[in-house]
Coordinates of C-alpha atoms in Angstrom, one line a residue:
M1 CA -24.0 27.4 -12.4
S2 CA -20.4 27.4 -11.0
S3 CA -17.7 26.9 -13.6
F4 CA -14.1 25.7 -13.0
D5 CA -11.0 25.1 -15.0
V6 CA -10.6 21.7 -13.4
V7 CA -13.1 19.6 -11.6
I8 CA -11.7 16.5 -9.7
I9 CA -14.0 13.7 -8.7
G10 CA -12.5 12.0 -5.6
S11 CA -10.3 13.4 -2.8
G12 CA -7.9 10.5 -2.1
P13 CA -4.1 11.1 -2.4
G14 CA -4.4 11.3 -6.2
G15 CA -7.3 13.7 -6.2
Y16 CA -6.4 16.1 -3.4
V17 CA -2.7 16.3 -4.5
S18 CA -3.8 16.9 -8.1
A19 CA -6.2 19.7 -6.9
I20 CA -3.3 21.4 -5.0
R21 CA -1.0 21.2 -8.0
C22 CA -3.8 22.6 -10.3
A23 CA -4.3 25.5 -7.9
Q24 CA -0.6 26.2 -7.7
L25 CA -0.6 26.4 -11.5
G26 CA -3.3 29.0 -11.5
F27 CA -6.3 26.9 -12.3
K28 CA -9.7 27.6 -10.7
T29 CA -10.2 24.2 -9.1
A30 CA -13.0 22.2 -7.5
I31 CA -13.0 18.8 -5.8
I32 CA -15.9 16.5 -5.2
E33 CA -16.0 13.9 -2.4
K34 CA -18.9 11.6 -1.6
Y35 CA -18.0 11.1 2.0
S36 CA -18.1 13.7 4.8
T37 CA -14.3 13.6 5.2
L38 CA -11.5 14.2 2.6
G39 CA -8.6 11.9 2.0
G40 CA -10.2 8.8 0.4
T41 CA -9.5 5.3 1.4
C42 CA -5.8 5.9 2.2
L43 CA -6.3 8.5 4.9
N44 CA -9.6 7.3 6.3
V45 CA -9.6 3.5 6.1
G46 CA -6.3 2.5 4.5
C47 CA -2.7 3.6 4.7
I48 CA -2.9 6.0 7.7
P49 CA -5.1 4.0 10.1
S50 CA -3.4 0.7 9.4
K51 CA 0.0 2.3 10.1
A52 CA -1.3 3.7 13.3
M53 CA -2.4 0.3 14.4
L54 CA 0.9 -1.3 13.3
S55 CA 2.7 1.3 15.3
S56 CA 0.6 0.8 18.5
S57 CA 0.9 -3.0 18.2
H58 CA 4.6 -2.7 17.6
H59 CA 5.1 -0.9 20.9
Y60 CA 3.3 -3.7 22.7
A61 CA 5.3 -6.4 20.9
E62 CA 8.5 -4.5 21.9
I63 CA 7.7 -5.0 25.6
K64 CA 8.8 -8.6 25.3
H65 CA 12.3 -7.4 24.6
F66 CA 12.5 -4.8 27.3
E67 CA 14.2 -7.0 29.9
E68 CA 17.0 -7.9 27.6
N69 CA 17.5 -4.2 27.1
G70 CA 17.8 -3.7 30.9
I71 CA 14.3 -2.4 31.4
E72 CA 12.2 -4.1 34.0
I73 CA 8.4 -3.5 34.3
S74 CA 6.6 -4.7 37.4
G75 CA 2.9 -5.5 37.1
E76 CA 0.7 -6.6 34.3
V77 CA 0.9 -4.9 30.8
K78 CA -2.5 -5.1 29.0
V79 CA -3.8 -4.1 25.7
N80 CA -6.8 -1.7 25.7
L81 CA -8.1 -2.2 22.1
E82 CA -10.7 0.5 22.5
K83 CA -8.0 3.1 23.3
M84 CA -5.8 1.8 20.5
I85 CA -8.7 2.2 18.0
A86 CA -9.4 5.7 19.5
R87 CA -5.7 6.7 19.0
K88 CA -5.9 5.4 15.4
Q89 CA -9.0 7.5 14.8
A90 CA -7.3 10.6 16.3
V91 CA -4.4 10.2 13.9
V92 CA -6.9 9.9 11.0
D93 CA -8.9 13.0 12.2
Q94 CA -5.7 15.1 12.5
T95 CA -4.5 14.0 9.0
V96 CA -7.9 14.6 7.4
G97 CA -8.0 18.0 9.1
G98 CA -4.7 18.8 7.4
I99 CA -6.3 18.1 4.0
N100 CA -9.1 20.6 4.8
Y101 CA -6.5 23.2 5.7
L102 CA -4.7 22.6 2.4
M103 CA -7.9 23.0 0.4
D104 CA -8.6 26.3 2.1
K105 CA -5.0 27.5 1.7
N106 CA -5.0 26.8 -2.0
K107 CA -8.6 28.3 -2.5
I108 CA -9.9 25.0 -3.8
T109 CA -13.7 24.7 -3.7
V110 CA -14.9 21.5 -2.0
F111 CA -18.3 19.9 -2.8
T112 CA -19.6 17.0 -0.7
G113 CA -21.8 14.5 -2.5
I114 CA -21.8 11.9 -5.2
G115 CA -20.4 13.2 -8.5
S116 CA -21.7 11.8 -11.7
F117 CA -21.3 12.9 -15.3
V118 CA -24.1 14.8 -17.0
D119 CA -22.0 15.1 -20.2
A120 CA -18.3 15.7 -21.0
T121 CA -18.1 19.1 -19.3
H122 CA -20.8 18.9 -16.6
V123 CA -20.9 17.0 -13.3
A124 CA -24.0 16.6 -11.1
I125 CA -23.4 16.4 -7.3
A126 CA -26.1 14.5 -5.4
K127 CA -25.9 15.7 -1.8
S128 CA -26.9 13.8 1.4
D129 CA -29.8 16.2 2.1
G130 CA -31.5 15.1 -1.2
T131 CA -30.6 18.2 -3.2
S132 CA -28.4 18.2 -6.3
E133 CA -26.1 20.8 -7.9
T134 CA -24.5 20.7 -11.3
I135 CA -21.1 22.3 -12.0
E136 CA -19.1 22.9 -15.2
G137 CA -15.5 21.8 -15.7
K138 CA -13.4 22.7 -18.7
N139 CA -11.3 19.7 -17.7
I140 CA -12.3 16.8 -15.4
I141 CA -10.1 14.4 -13.6
I142 CA -11.5 11.0 -12.4
A143 CA -9.9 10.0 -9.1
T144 CA -12.5 7.7 -7.6
G145 CA -10.1 5.1 -6.4
S146 CA -10.9 1.5 -5.5
K147 CA -12.8 -0.8 -3.2
P148 CA -12.0 -4.1 -1.6
S149 CA -12.6 -7.1 -3.9
S150 CA -14.1 -10.4 -2.7
L151 CA -14.8 -13.8 -4.1
P152 CA -18.3 -14.6 -5.7
F153 CA -19.3 -17.1 -3.0
I154 CA -18.2 -15.1 0.0
K155 CA -20.9 -13.0 1.8
I156 CA -19.1 -10.2 3.6
D157 CA -21.3 -9.4 6.6
K158 CA -19.0 -6.8 8.1
E159 CA -19.3 -8.4 11.5
R160 CA -17.4 -11.7 11.4
I161 CA -16.5 -11.9 7.7
V162 CA -14.9 -8.6 7.1
T163 CA -12.8 -6.4 4.8
S164 CA -9.9 -4.3 5.9
T165 CA -12.2 -1.4 6.7
E166 CA -14.0 -3.4 9.5
A167 CA -10.7 -5.0 10.7
L168 CA -9.5 -1.5 11.6
K169 CA -12.2 -1.1 14.1
F170 CA -12.8 -4.5 15.8
K171 CA -14.4 -4.3 19.2
E172 CA -12.4 -7.3 20.5
I173 CA -9.2 -9.0 19.7
P174 CA -10.0 -12.1 17.6
K175 CA -9.1 -15.4 19.1
H176 CA -8.4 -16.9 15.6
L177 CA -8.3 -14.6 12.6
V178 CA -8.4 -16.4 9.3
I179 CA -7.0 -14.2 6.5
I180 CA -7.9 -14.9 2.9
G181 CA -5.2 -13.5 0.8
G182 CA -1.5 -13.1 1.6
G183 CA -0.9 -9.7 0.0
V184 CA 0.2 -6.5 1.6
I185 CA -3.1 -5.6 3.4
G186 CA -3.7 -9.1 4.8
I187 CA -0.1 -9.5 6.0
E188 CA 0.0 -6.1 7.7
L189 CA -3.3 -6.5 9.5
G190 CA -2.4 -10.1 10.3
Q191 CA 0.7 -8.9 12.1
V192 CA -1.3 -6.3 14.1
Y193 CA -3.6 -8.9 15.6
L194 CA -0.8 -11.5 15.9
R195 CA 1.0 -9.1 18.2
L196 CA -2.1 -8.4 20.2
G197 CA -2.6 -12.1 20.9
S198 CA -4.7 -13.5 18.1
Q199 CA -3.9 -16.8 16.4
V200 CA -3.5 -15.8 12.7
S201 CA -3.8 -18.1 9.7
V202 CA -3.2 -16.9 6.2
V203 CA -4.7 -18.7 3.2
E204 CA -3.0 -17.7 -0.1
Y205 CA -3.9 -19.0 -3.6
M206 CA -0.4 -18.4 -5.0
D207 CA 2.7 -20.4 -3.9
R208 CA 4.0 -17.6 -1.6
I209 CA 2.9 -14.5 0.2
I210 CA 3.4 -11.0 -1.2
P211 CA 3.6 -12.7 -4.7
G212 CA 4.1 -9.5 -6.6
M213 CA 7.5 -8.8 -5.0
D214 CA 10.9 -10.6 -5.4
S215 CA 10.7 -14.2 -4.2
S216 CA 13.6 -13.7 -1.8
L217 CA 11.6 -11.1 0.1
S218 CA 8.6 -13.4 0.3
K219 CA 10.8 -16.3 1.6
E220 CA 12.4 -14.1 4.3
L221 CA 9.2 -12.5 5.4
T222 CA 7.5 -15.9 5.7
K223 CA 10.4 -17.2 7.8
V224 CA 10.2 -14.2 10.2
L225 CA 6.4 -14.3 10.5
K226 CA 6.4 -18.0 11.1
K227 CA 8.9 -17.4 13.9
Q228 CA 6.5 -14.9 15.4
G229 CA 3.7 -17.5 15.2
M230 CA 1.7 -16.8 12.0
K231 CA 0.6 -19.8 10.1
F232 CA 0.5 -20.0 6.3
Y233 CA -1.4 -22.1 3.8
V234 CA 0.0 -21.2 0.4
S235 CA -1.1 -22.8 -2.8
H236 CA -4.5 -23.2 -1.3
K237 CA -7.7 -22.2 -3.2
V238 CA -10.6 -21.1 -0.9
K239 CA -13.7 -23.1 -1.7
S240 CA -16.2 -21.8 0.9
V241 CA -16.5 -19.3 3.8
E242 CA -19.4 -19.8 6.1
R243 CA -20.5 -18.2 9.3
N244 CA -22.3 -20.1 12.1
G245 CA -23.0 -17.8 14.9
E246 CA -19.7 -16.6 16.3
I247 CA -17.7 -19.1 14.3
V248 CA -16.4 -18.7 10.7
L249 CA -15.4 -21.9 8.8
V250 CA -13.0 -21.5 5.9
Q251 CA -12.5 -24.4 3.6
A252 CA -9.6 -24.5 1.2
E253 CA -8.1 -27.0 -1.2
N254 CA -4.4 -27.5 -2.0
T255 CA -2.8 -28.5 -5.3
K256 CA -3.3 -32.2 -4.5
G257 CA -7.0 -31.8 -4.1
E258 CA -6.9 -32.2 -0.3
T259 CA -9.3 -30.0 1.7
I260 CA -8.5 -28.2 5.0
T261 CA -11.0 -26.5 7.3
L262 CA -9.9 -23.6 9.4
E263 CA -12.2 -22.5 12.2
G264 CA -11.9 -18.9 13.4
D265 CA -14.1 -16.3 15.1
Y266 CA -13.3 -13.7 12.4
S267 CA -12.2 -13.9 8.8
L268 CA -10.6 -11.1 6.9
V269 CA -11.2 -11.2 3.1
S270 CA -8.1 -9.5 1.6
V271 CA -8.0 -10.7 -2.0
G272 CA -7.1 -7.3 -3.6
R273 CA -9.0 -4.3 -4.7
R274 CA -11.1 -3.3 -7.7
P275 CA -11.5 0.1 -9.5
Y276 CA -14.4 2.1 -8.3
T277 CA -16.6 3.8 -10.9
D278 CA -20.0 3.0 -9.4
G279 CA -22.5 5.8 -9.9
L280 CA -20.0 7.8 -12.0
A281 CA -22.2 7.5 -15.2
T282 CA -19.1 7.6 -17.4
E283 CA -21.3 6.5 -20.3
K284 CA -23.0 9.9 -20.3
A285 CA -19.6 11.5 -21.0
G286 CA -18.6 8.8 -23.5
V287 CA -15.7 7.6 -21.4
K288 CA -14.5 4.1 -22.1
I289 CA -14.2 1.5 -19.3
T290 CA -12.1 -1.6 -19.8
E291 CA -13.3 -5.2 -19.3
R292 CA -11.6 -5.1 -15.9
G293 CA -13.6 -2.1 -14.9
M294 CA -10.7 0.4 -15.2
V295 CA -11.0 3.8 -16.9
E296 CA -9.1 3.5 -20.2
V297 CA -6.3 6.1 -20.6
N298 CA -3.4 6.8 -22.8
D299 CA 0.2 7.5 -21.7
H300 CA -0.8 11.0 -20.7
L301 CA -3.6 9.6 -18.5
Q302 CA -6.1 11.1 -20.9
T303 CA -9.3 9.2 -21.6
N304 CA -10.9 8.8 -25.1
I305 CA -12.6 12.1 -24.3
S306 CA -9.9 14.8 -24.7
N307 CA -10.8 17.0 -21.7
I308 CA -11.3 14.1 -19.2
Y309 CA -8.4 12.4 -17.4
A310 CA -8.2 9.6 -14.9
I311 CA -5.6 8.8 -12.2
G312 CA -4.8 6.4 -9.3
D313 CA -6.4 3.1 -8.5
V314 CA -9.1 3.6 -11.2
V315 CA -6.6 3.3 -14.0
R316 CA -4.0 0.6 -14.9
G317 CA -0.9 0.1 -12.7
A318 CA -0.1 -0.5 -9.1
M319 CA -2.8 0.6 -6.6
L320 CA -0.5 2.7 -4.5
A321 CA -1.2 6.1 -2.9
H322 CA 2.1 7.6 -4.0
K323 CA 1.6 6.4 -7.6
A324 CA -1.8 8.2 -7.6
E325 CA -0.1 11.4 -6.3
E326 CA 2.5 11.3 -9.0
E327 CA -0.2 10.9 -11.6
G328 CA -2.3 13.7 -10.1
V329 CA 0.7 16.1 -10.4
M330 CA 1.4 14.8 -13.9
V331 CA -2.1 15.6 -15.2
A332 CA -2.1 19.1 -13.6
E333 CA 1.2 19.9 -15.3
I334 CA 0.0 18.5 -18.7
L335 CA -3.0 20.8 -18.5
A336 CA -0.6 23.7 -17.9
G337 CA 1.3 22.9 -21.0
Q338 CA 4.3 21.3 -19.3
K339 CA 5.9 17.9 -20.2
P340 CA 6.0 15.8 -17.0
H341 CA 7.0 12.2 -17.0
I342 CA 6.5 9.2 -14.7
N343 CA 8.8 6.2 -14.7
Y344 CA 6.5 3.5 -13.5
N345 CA 9.4 1.1 -13.0
L346 CA 10.6 3.3 -10.3
I347 CA 7.4 3.4 -8.2
P348 CA 8.5 1.7 -5.0
G349 CA 6.4 -0.9 -3.2
V350 CA 6.4 -1.3 0.6
V351 CA 5.0 -3.7 3.2
Y352 CA 4.8 -2.1 6.6
T353 CA 5.3 -5.2 8.7
W354 CA 8.2 -5.5 11.0
P355 CA 10.6 -6.1 9.5
E356 CA 9.5 -3.8 6.8
V357 CA 9.7 -4.9 3.1
A358 CA 10.5 -2.6 0.3
S359 CA 11.2 -3.0 -3.4
V360 CA 11.8 -1.0 -6.6
G361 CA 12.6 -1.9 -10.1
Q362 CA 12.8 -5.3 -11.6
T363 CA 12.6 -8.5 -9.6
E364 CA 15.0 -11.4 -10.2
E365 CA 12.1 -13.4 -11.7
Q366 CA 11.3 -10.6 -14.1
L367 CA 14.9 -10.3 -15.3
V368 CA 15.2 -14.0 -15.8
A369 CA 11.9 -14.1 -17.8
A370 CA 13.1 -11.2 -20.0
G371 CA 16.5 -12.8 -20.6
I372 CA 18.5 -9.9 -19.2
A373 CA 21.9 -10.9 -17.9
F374 CA 22.4 -9.5 -14.4
K375 CA 24.5 -9.8 -11.3
S376 CA 23.3 -9.8 -7.7
G377 CA 24.7 -8.6 -4.5
S378 CA 23.2 -9.1 -1.0
F379 CA 24.1 -8.0 2.5
P380 CA 22.4 -9.2 5.7
F381 CA 21.3 -6.7 8.4
K382 CA 22.7 -9.0 11.1
A383 CA 26.2 -7.9 9.9
L384 CA 25.5 -4.3 10.7
G385 CA 26.6 -2.7 13.9
R386 CA 23.4 -0.5 14.0
A387 CA 21.2 -3.5 13.6
R388 CA 23.0 -5.4 16.4
A389 CA 22.7 -2.3 18.6
S390 CA 18.9 -2.1 18.2
G391 CA 18.3 -5.8 18.0
D392 CA 16.8 -5.7 14.5
L393 CA 18.8 -8.5 12.9
D394 CA 16.3 -9.9 10.4
G395 CA 16.5 -9.2 6.7
F396 CA 18.9 -8.1 4.0
V397 CA 19.4 -5.8 1.0
K398 CA 19.7 -7.2 -2.5
I399 CA 20.8 -5.2 -5.5
L400 CA 20.4 -6.5 -9.0
A401 CA 22.6 -4.8 -11.7
D402 CA 23.1 -5.2 -15.4
A403 CA 25.9 -7.7 -16.0
K404 CA 27.5 -5.6 -18.7
T405 CA 26.9 -1.9 -17.7
D406 CA 26.5 -2.3 -13.9
E407 CA 23.4 -0.1 -14.0
V408 CA 21.1 -0.9 -11.1
L409 CA 18.0 -2.7 -12.3
G410 CA 16.3 -3.5 -9.0
V411 CA 16.7 -3.1 -5.3
H412 CA 14.9 -5.4 -2.8
M413 CA 15.1 -5.1 0.9
I414 CA 13.6 -6.5 4.1
G415 CA 14.6 -5.2 7.5
A416 CA 14.3 -2.3 9.9
R417 CA 13.4 1.0 8.3
T418 CA 13.5 -0.3 4.7
A419 CA 10.3 1.7 4.0
D420 CA 12.4 4.8 4.3
L421 CA 15.7 3.3 2.9
I422 CA 14.1 2.4 -0.4
A423 CA 14.1 6.1 -1.4
E424 CA 17.9 6.0 -1.7
A425 CA 17.5 3.2 -4.3
V426 CA 14.8 5.1 -6.1
I427 CA 17.0 8.2 -6.4
A428 CA 20.0 6.2 -7.5
M429 CA 17.9 4.4 -10.2
E430 CA 16.3 7.7 -11.3
F431 CA 19.7 8.9 -12.2
R432 CA 20.7 5.6 -13.7
A433 CA 23.4 4.9 -11.1
S434 CA 25.6 1.8 -11.3
A435 CA 26.2 -0.5 -8.3
E436 CA 29.7 0.9 -8.2
D437 CA 28.3 4.5 -8.0
I438 CA 26.3 3.5 -4.8
S439 CA 29.3 1.6 -3.4
R440 CA 31.5 4.7 -3.6
M441 CA 29.1 7.0 -1.8
S442 CA 29.8 7.6 1.9
H443 CA 27.2 6.2 4.3
A444 CA 27.1 7.3 7.9
H445 CA 28.2 4.8 10.5
P446 CA 26.5 3.1 12.2
T447 CA 23.3 3.2 10.2
F448 CA 20.9 0.7 8.5
A449 CA 21.6 2.5 5.2
E450 CA 25.1 1.0 5.2
A451 CA 23.5 -2.3 4.1
I452 CA 22.7 -0.6 0.8
K453 CA 26.4 0.4 0.3
E454 CA 27.5 -3.1 1.3
A455 CA 25.0 -4.8 -1.1
A456 CA 26.3 -2.5 -3.9
L457 CA 29.9 -3.6 -3.1
A458 CA 28.7 -7.2 -3.2
A459 CA 27.3 -6.7 -6.6
T460 CA 30.5 -5.0 -7.7
E461 CA 32.9 -8.0 -8.0
N462 CA 31.8 -9.4 -4.6
R463 CA 33.6 -6.7 -2.6
A464 CA 31.4 -6.5 0.5
L465 CA 33.5 -5.5 3.4
H466 CA 31.7 -6.8 6.5
V467 CA 30.7 -10.3 5.6

């Protein structure tokens, strides 16, 4: 029987990054993956492929603005969805190949098969050829991730009624895509197909899209996407989803009890994700699972069984790849006797639409609910020379700072390149910067990042310079 210092079940961003850090720290490490490729949901059917599709569709959408930029194209410009999907897959394959290289480089043993607990120190691996192997782990890390959720009355057939996995490999561009759920995944894939020519309707139970982010971001993104042609039905509860041949009928009820029926040829069910522990046999190791299906952990991501840890989507907190990575590194360093720390308040959230949406820290609603006195400063992208030069005028940066100390409590932005710009806010908040601290740092001109400086000035005695 093979024996390891650390055995990791699941090779998504949390699992494979944890494996690398464990190996760097001198642990003999093994990783178990049920699928034939490493990388988990994120690399195979999530973050990476969706961004590839967003990028390709963005190029197509940009063609509409070529003429105003002095670029004239003669002849018809067409979408070849098959080639677009093939490019997406090539990006995935290259990225996954990089993970294989990293496993080899760090001398991490990879097992392919379904891992399940035998007891607290042994994991059985059921392989696709019908054979099984059991390995021993002094420490075991559960990193099995999550799967798309659904509603009890919806039958996902993976043909016309689909999850994000199937929506990333459509064989045709939908005529009318009805999206159930106005969260990050639904909105991102909705914009992909909106750009390619689909009619897109979004049905959301809450009173706004991206409900977990600051309401000002939701309002601005809704305005921009409506301008692009997306339709929204917020505060609507889906009552039924039925397929009739090539037609999908979605019925939803608003707060007044009125029913609407949306007829599309495809429906994307995007109502969140659930922790995935199916087949893990946690009960054999004595590991506790919460009522919501999550692995129960303490502040050190340790389960009730001292040598077993859990990270990523399978534990509490935001289901984000970078959160899982941080947790994977944290557990590795705890096992090495170090004292790492994660500030969960400073895990940024991003929506990769265009304009991009990014946020870190407390929202305005959270500060109000907590009774924290704060001041707010905003700056619109349309007032930036860089934004005017590129034609990316939508959006703003908003900084929330403590009314007394001026410490930055939250940064919320929507606009061009905010997925990258949010890192500046994370760094500032990690070092407990004040709005004035940010306002006094030189920002290159002309850049999109100047909006952060200007928003900080606005939060500091309303001193913004360019509005």
